[in-house]
Tab-separated table of C-alpha atoms and ligand atoms in Angstrom:
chain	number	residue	atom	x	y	z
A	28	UNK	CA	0.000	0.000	0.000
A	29	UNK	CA	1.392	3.413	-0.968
A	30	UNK	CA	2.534	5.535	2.329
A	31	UNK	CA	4.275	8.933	0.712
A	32	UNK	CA	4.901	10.536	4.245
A	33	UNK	CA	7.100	6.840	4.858
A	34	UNK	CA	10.611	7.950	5.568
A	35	UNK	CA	13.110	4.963	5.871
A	36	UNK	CA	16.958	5.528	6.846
A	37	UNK	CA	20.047	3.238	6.554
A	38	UNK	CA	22.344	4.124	9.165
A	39	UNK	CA	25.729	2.699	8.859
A	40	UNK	CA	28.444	3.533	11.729
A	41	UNK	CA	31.893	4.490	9.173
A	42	UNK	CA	34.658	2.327	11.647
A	43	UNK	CA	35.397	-0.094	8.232
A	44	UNK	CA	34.292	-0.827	4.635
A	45	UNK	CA	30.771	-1.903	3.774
A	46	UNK	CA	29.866	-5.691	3.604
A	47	UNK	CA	27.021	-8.201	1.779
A	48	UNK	CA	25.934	-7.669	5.089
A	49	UNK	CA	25.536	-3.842	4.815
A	50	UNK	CA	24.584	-4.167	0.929
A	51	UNK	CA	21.889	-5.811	1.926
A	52	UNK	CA	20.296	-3.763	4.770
A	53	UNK	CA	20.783	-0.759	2.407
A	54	UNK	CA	19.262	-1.886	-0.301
A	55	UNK	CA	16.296	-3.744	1.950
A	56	UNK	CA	15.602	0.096	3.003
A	57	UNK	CA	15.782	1.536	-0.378
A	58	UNK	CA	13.393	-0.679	-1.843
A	59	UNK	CA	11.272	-0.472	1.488
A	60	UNK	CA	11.431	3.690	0.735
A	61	UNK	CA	10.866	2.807	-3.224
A	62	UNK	CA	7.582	0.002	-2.329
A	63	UNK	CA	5.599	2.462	0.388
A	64	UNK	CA	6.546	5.744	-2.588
A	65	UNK	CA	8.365	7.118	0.449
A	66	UNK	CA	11.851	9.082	1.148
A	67	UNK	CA	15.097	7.135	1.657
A	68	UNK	CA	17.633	8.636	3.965
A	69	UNK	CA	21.599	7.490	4.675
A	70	UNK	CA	22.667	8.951	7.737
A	71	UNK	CA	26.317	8.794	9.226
A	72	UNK	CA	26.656	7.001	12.982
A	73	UNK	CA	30.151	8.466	13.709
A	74	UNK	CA	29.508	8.916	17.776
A	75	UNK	CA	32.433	6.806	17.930
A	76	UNK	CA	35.081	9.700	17.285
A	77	UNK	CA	38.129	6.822	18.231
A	78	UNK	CA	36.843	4.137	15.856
A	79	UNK	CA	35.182	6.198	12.978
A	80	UNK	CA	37.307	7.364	9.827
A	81	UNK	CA	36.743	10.094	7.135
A	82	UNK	CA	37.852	7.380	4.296
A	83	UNK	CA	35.495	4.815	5.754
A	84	UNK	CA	32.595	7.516	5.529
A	85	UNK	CA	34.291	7.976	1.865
A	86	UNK	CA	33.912	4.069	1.174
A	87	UNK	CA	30.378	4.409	2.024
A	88	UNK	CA	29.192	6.673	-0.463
A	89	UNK	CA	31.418	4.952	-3.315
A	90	UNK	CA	30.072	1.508	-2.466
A	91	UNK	CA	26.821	2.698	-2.375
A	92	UNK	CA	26.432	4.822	-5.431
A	93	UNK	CA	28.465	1.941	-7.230
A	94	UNK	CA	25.407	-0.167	-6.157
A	95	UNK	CA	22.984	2.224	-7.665
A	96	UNK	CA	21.518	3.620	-4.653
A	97	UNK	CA	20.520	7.189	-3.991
A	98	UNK	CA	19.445	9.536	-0.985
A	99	UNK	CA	18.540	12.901	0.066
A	100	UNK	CA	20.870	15.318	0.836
A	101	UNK	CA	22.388	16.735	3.281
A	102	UNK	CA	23.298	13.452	4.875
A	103	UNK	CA	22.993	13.658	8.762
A	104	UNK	CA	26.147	13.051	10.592
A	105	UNK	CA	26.120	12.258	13.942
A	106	UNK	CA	28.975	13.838	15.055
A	107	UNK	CA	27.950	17.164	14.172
A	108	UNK	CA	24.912	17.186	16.128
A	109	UNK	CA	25.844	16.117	19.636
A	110	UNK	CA	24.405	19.050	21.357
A	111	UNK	CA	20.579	17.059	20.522
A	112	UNK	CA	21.859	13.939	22.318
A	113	UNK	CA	23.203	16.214	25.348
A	114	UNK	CA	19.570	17.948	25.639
A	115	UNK	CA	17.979	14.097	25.839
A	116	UNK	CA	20.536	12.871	28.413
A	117	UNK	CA	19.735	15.940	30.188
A	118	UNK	CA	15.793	14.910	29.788
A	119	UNK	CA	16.884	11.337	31.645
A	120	UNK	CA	18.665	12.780	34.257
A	121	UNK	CA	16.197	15.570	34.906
A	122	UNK	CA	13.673	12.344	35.187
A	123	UNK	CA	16.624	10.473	37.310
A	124	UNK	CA	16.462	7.245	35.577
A	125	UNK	CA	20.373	7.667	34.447
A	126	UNK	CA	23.288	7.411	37.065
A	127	UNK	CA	26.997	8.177	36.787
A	128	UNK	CA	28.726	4.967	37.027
A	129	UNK	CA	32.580	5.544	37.810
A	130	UNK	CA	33.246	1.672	36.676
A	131	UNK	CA	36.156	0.583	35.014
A	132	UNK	CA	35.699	-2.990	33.339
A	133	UNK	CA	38.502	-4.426	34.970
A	134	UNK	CA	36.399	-2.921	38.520
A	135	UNK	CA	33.389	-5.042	37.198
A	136	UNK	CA	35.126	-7.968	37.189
A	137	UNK	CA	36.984	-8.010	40.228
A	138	UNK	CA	33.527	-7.121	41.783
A	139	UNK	CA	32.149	-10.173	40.297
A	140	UNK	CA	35.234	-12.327	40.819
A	141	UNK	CA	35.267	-11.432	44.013
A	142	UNK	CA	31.423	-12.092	44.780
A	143	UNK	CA	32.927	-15.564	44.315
A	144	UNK	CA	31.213	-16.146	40.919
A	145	UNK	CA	32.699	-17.612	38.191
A	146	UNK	CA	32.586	-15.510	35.048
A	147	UNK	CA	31.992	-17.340	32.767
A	148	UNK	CA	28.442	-17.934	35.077
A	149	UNK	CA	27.745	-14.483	35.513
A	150	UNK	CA	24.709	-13.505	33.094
A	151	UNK	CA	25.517	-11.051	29.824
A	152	UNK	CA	23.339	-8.584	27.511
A	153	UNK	CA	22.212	-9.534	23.943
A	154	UNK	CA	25.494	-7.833	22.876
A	155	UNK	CA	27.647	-10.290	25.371
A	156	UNK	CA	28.740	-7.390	27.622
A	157	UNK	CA	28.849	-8.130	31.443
A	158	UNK	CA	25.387	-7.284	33.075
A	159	UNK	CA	26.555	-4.334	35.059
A	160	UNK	CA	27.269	-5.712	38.977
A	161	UNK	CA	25.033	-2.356	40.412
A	162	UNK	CA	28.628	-0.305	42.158
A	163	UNK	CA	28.234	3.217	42.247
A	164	UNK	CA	24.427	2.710	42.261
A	165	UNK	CA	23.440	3.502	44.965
A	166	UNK	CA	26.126	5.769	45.954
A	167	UNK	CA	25.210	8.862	47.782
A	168	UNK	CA	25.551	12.528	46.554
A	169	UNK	CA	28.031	13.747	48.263
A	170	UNK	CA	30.282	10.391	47.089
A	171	UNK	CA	29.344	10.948	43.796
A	172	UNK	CA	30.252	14.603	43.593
A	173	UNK	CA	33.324	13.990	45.183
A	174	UNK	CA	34.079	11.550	42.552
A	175	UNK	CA	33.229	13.652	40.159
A	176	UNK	CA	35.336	16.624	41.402
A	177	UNK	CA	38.219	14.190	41.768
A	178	UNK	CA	37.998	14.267	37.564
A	179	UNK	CA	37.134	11.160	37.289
A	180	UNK	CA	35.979	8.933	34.265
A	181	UNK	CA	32.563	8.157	33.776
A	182	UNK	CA	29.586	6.932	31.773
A	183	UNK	CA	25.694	7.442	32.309
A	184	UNK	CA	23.768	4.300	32.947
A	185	UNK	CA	19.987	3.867	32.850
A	186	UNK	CA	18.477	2.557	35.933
A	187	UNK	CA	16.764	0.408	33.568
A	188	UNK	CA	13.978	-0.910	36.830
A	189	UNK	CA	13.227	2.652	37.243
A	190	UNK	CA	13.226	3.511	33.895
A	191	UNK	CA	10.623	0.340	32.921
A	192	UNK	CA	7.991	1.388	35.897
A	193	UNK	CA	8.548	5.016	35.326
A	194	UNK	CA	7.676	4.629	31.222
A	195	UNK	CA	5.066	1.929	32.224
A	196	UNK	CA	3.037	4.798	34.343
A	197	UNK	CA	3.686	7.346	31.147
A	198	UNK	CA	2.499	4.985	28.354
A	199	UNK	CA	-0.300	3.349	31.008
A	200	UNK	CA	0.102	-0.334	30.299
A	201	UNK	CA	3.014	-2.449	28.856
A	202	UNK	CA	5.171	-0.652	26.438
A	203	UNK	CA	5.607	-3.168	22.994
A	204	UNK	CA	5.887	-2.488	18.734
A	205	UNK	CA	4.771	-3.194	15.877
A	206	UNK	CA	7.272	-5.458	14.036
A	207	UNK	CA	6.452	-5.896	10.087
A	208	UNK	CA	9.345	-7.958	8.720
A	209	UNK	CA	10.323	-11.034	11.551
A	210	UNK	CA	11.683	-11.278	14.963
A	211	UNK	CA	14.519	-13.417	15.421
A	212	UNK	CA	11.904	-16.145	16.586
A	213	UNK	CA	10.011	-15.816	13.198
A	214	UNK	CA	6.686	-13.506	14.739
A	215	UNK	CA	5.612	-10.307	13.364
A	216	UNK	CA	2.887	-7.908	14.738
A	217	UNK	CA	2.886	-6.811	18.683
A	218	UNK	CA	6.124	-7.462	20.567
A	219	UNK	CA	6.503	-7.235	24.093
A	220	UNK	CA	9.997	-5.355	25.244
A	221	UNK	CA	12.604	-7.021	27.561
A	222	UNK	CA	14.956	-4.593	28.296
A	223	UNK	CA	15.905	-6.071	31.294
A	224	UNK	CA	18.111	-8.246	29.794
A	225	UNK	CA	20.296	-5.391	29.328
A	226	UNK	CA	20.607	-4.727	32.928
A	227	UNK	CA	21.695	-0.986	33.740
A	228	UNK	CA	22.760	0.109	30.164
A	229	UNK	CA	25.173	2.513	29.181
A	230	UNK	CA	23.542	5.468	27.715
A	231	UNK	CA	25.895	8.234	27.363
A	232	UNK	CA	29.372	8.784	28.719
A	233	UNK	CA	31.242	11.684	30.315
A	234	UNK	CA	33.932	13.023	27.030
A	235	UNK	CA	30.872	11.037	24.229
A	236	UNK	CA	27.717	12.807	26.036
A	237	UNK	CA	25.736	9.487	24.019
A	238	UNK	CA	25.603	6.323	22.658
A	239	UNK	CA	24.114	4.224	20.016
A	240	UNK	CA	20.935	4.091	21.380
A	241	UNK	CA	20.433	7.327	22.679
A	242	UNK	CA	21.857	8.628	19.106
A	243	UNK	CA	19.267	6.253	17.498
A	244	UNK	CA	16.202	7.165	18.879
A	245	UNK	CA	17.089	10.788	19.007
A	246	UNK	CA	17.641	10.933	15.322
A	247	UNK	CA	14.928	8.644	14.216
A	248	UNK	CA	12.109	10.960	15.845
A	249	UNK	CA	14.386	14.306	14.571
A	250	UNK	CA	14.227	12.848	10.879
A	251	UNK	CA	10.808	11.478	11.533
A	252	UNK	CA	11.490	8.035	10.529
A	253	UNK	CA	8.546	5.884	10.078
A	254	UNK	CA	9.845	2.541	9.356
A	255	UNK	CA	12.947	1.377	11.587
A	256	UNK	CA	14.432	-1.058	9.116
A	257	UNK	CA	17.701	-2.913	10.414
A	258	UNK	CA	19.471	-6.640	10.757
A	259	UNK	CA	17.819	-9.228	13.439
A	260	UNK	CA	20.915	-8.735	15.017
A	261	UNK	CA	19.745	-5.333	16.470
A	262	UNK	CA	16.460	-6.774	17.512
A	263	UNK	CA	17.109	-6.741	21.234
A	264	UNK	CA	18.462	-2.838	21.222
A	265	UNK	CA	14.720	-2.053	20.278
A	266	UNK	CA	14.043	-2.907	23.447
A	267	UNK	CA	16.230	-0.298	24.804
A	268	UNK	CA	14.873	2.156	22.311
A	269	UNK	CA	10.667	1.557	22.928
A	270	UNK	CA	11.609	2.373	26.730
A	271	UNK	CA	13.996	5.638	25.916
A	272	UNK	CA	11.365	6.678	23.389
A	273	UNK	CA	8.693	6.976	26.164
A	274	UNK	CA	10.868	8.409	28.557
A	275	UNK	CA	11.691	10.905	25.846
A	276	UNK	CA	8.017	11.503	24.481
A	277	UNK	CA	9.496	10.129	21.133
A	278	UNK	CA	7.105	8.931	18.493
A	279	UNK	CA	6.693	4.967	18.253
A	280	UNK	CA	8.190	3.944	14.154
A	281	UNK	CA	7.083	0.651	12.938
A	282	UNK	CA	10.311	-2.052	12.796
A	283	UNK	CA	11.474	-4.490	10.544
A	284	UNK	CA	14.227	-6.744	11.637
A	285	UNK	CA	15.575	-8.047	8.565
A	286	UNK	CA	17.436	-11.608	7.820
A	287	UNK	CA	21.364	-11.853	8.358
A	288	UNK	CA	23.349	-12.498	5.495
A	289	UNK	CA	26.472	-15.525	6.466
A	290	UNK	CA	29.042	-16.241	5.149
A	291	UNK	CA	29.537	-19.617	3.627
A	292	UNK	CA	29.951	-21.477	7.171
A	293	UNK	CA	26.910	-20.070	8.733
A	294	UNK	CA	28.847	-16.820	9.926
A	295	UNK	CA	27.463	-13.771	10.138
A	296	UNK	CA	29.600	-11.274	8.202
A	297	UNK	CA	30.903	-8.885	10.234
A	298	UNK	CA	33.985	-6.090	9.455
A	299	UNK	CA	36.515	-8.594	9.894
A	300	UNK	CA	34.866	-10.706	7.052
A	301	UNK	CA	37.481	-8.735	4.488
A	302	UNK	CA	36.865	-11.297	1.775
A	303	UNK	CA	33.092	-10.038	1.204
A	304	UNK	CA	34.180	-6.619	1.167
A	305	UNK	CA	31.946	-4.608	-1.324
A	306	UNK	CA	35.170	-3.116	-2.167
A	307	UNK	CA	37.224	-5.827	-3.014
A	308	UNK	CA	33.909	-8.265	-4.268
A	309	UNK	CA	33.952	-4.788	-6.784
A	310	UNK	CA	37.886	-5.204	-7.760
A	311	UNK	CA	37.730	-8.789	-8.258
A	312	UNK	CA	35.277	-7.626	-11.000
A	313	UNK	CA	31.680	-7.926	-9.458
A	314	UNK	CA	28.930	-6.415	-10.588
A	315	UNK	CA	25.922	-4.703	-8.831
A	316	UNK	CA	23.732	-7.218	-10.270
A	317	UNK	CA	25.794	-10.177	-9.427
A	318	UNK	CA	26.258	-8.209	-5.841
A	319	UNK	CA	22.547	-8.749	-5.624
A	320	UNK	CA	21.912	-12.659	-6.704
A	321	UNK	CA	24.919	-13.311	-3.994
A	322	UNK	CA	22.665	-11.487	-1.288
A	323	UNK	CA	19.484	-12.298	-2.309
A	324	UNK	CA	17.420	-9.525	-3.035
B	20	LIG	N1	24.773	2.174	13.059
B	20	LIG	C1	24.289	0.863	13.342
B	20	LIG	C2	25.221	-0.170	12.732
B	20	LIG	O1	25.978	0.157	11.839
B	20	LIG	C3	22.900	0.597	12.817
B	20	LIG	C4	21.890	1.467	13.433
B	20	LIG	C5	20.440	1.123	13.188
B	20	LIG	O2	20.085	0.771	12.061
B	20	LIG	O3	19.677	1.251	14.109
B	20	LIG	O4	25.172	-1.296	13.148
């Protein structure tokens, strides 16, 4: 069915060259944007100032024009709009679901080693991090300002307990979406949120006032994205981002978790996989077309 006001985004992060794996998200969106008659968007994740490079961001216009794709202009880039993430973290903490946590890693796991429980037991987010052991929660002021006036290091973590019964009261009943393509377990349609699998959740740190998924839902409701379209693999954040778009009186988008693409083992491609490089697959003497057929779509 025809939606014109559908606005669709890919949103690569520039810290390597473009993959099947990427070619295949962006062109899912584009034809997404194309099938609806709606706008496609590319926009520029570079929050990660230590990771991110100008010739990656380079490699991702050439190996996407090279597959025939095209987008609005100007492109948003994250990095030059980090005063809009600072005004939502300052929205959390105003709302005090968000902590400083003074953490190191290497203080998370002695704290859990020295719980006396093994690691390799203790339990881990959808992205395999350590679920964070609770120090520095529950901290009091005059600790934490003292910490903070000794200059040290920090990131902001969402109380994620608070942060579930305080958006739970603001949305008056469960908070779910609407998922069009698949979840990982095959369903489409409602889907509740679990975002306490996360645990407490970085959200923004002290020298990067953000992260991914603040970033994400900030720019998705600035760009008015309708139609969240991104890899199963990112199925899980959404969790995150439902809850942060309450908090935030964000509008809801509709999601579509797409398939993975592997490698020829059952992988799935990531930046290391150099070998299906749209770069090099393009040297070796690939063509869009034959791009496509490899990816399936
Ligand atoms: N920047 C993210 C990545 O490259 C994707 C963000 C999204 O689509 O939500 O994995």
């Amino acid at each position: 069915m025809p939606t014109p006001d559908a606005i669709i985004r890919f949103a690569p992060s520039p810290n390597g060259r473009l993959h099947l794996g990427h070619a295949y998200s962006a062109l899912y969106a584009a034809e997404k944007a194309a099938e609806l008659g709606g706008r496609f968007l590319l926009r520029i994740e570079d929050i990660d100032v230590g990771r991110c490079r100008p010739e990656f961001v380079a490699g991702i216009y050439e190996d996407l024009e090279w597959l025939g794709l095209t987008w609005e202009m100007p492109v948003r880039r994250q990095s030059e709009h980090f005063a809009d993430y600072e005004a939502a973290l300052k929205k959390l903490r105003d709302l005090e679901v968000v902590y400083p946590c003074f953490a190191t890693r290497r203080e998370i796991e002695r704290t859990i080693a020295d719980g006396g429980i093994d690691m390799e037991r203790w339990p881990r987010d959808p992205d395999g991090a350590l679920l964070y052991p609770g120090i520095y929660k529950d901290i009091s002021t005059k600790e934490r300002s003292r910490l903070m006036w000794e200059g040290r290091t920090y990131a902001w973590r969402l109380d994620t307990q608070k942060a579930i019964e305080l958006a739970v009261k603001k949305s008056g009943g469960p908070i779910t979406f609407n998922e069009l393509e698949g979840s990982p377990f095959g369903d489409t349609g409602c889907q509740k949120i679990e975002p306490e699998l996360f645990g407490d959740v970085v959200v923004a740190r002290k020298d990067v006032p953000t992260s991914y998924h603040l970033s994400v839902v900030v720019d998705d409701a600035l760009q008015n994205i309708t139609h969240v379209t991104r890899g199963r693999d990112l199925y899980p954040a959404t969790y995150i981002h439902r809850l942060l778009q309450v908090l935030l009186d964000l509008p809801e988008p509709l999601y579509c978790h797409h398939r993975l693409i592997e490698d020829e083992t059952g992988r799935r491609l990531s930046k290391s996989a150099k070998d299906m490089g749209l770069k090099d697959l393009r040297e070796a003497g690939k063509t869009p077309s034959e791009i496509r057929q490899m990816i399936g779509i």
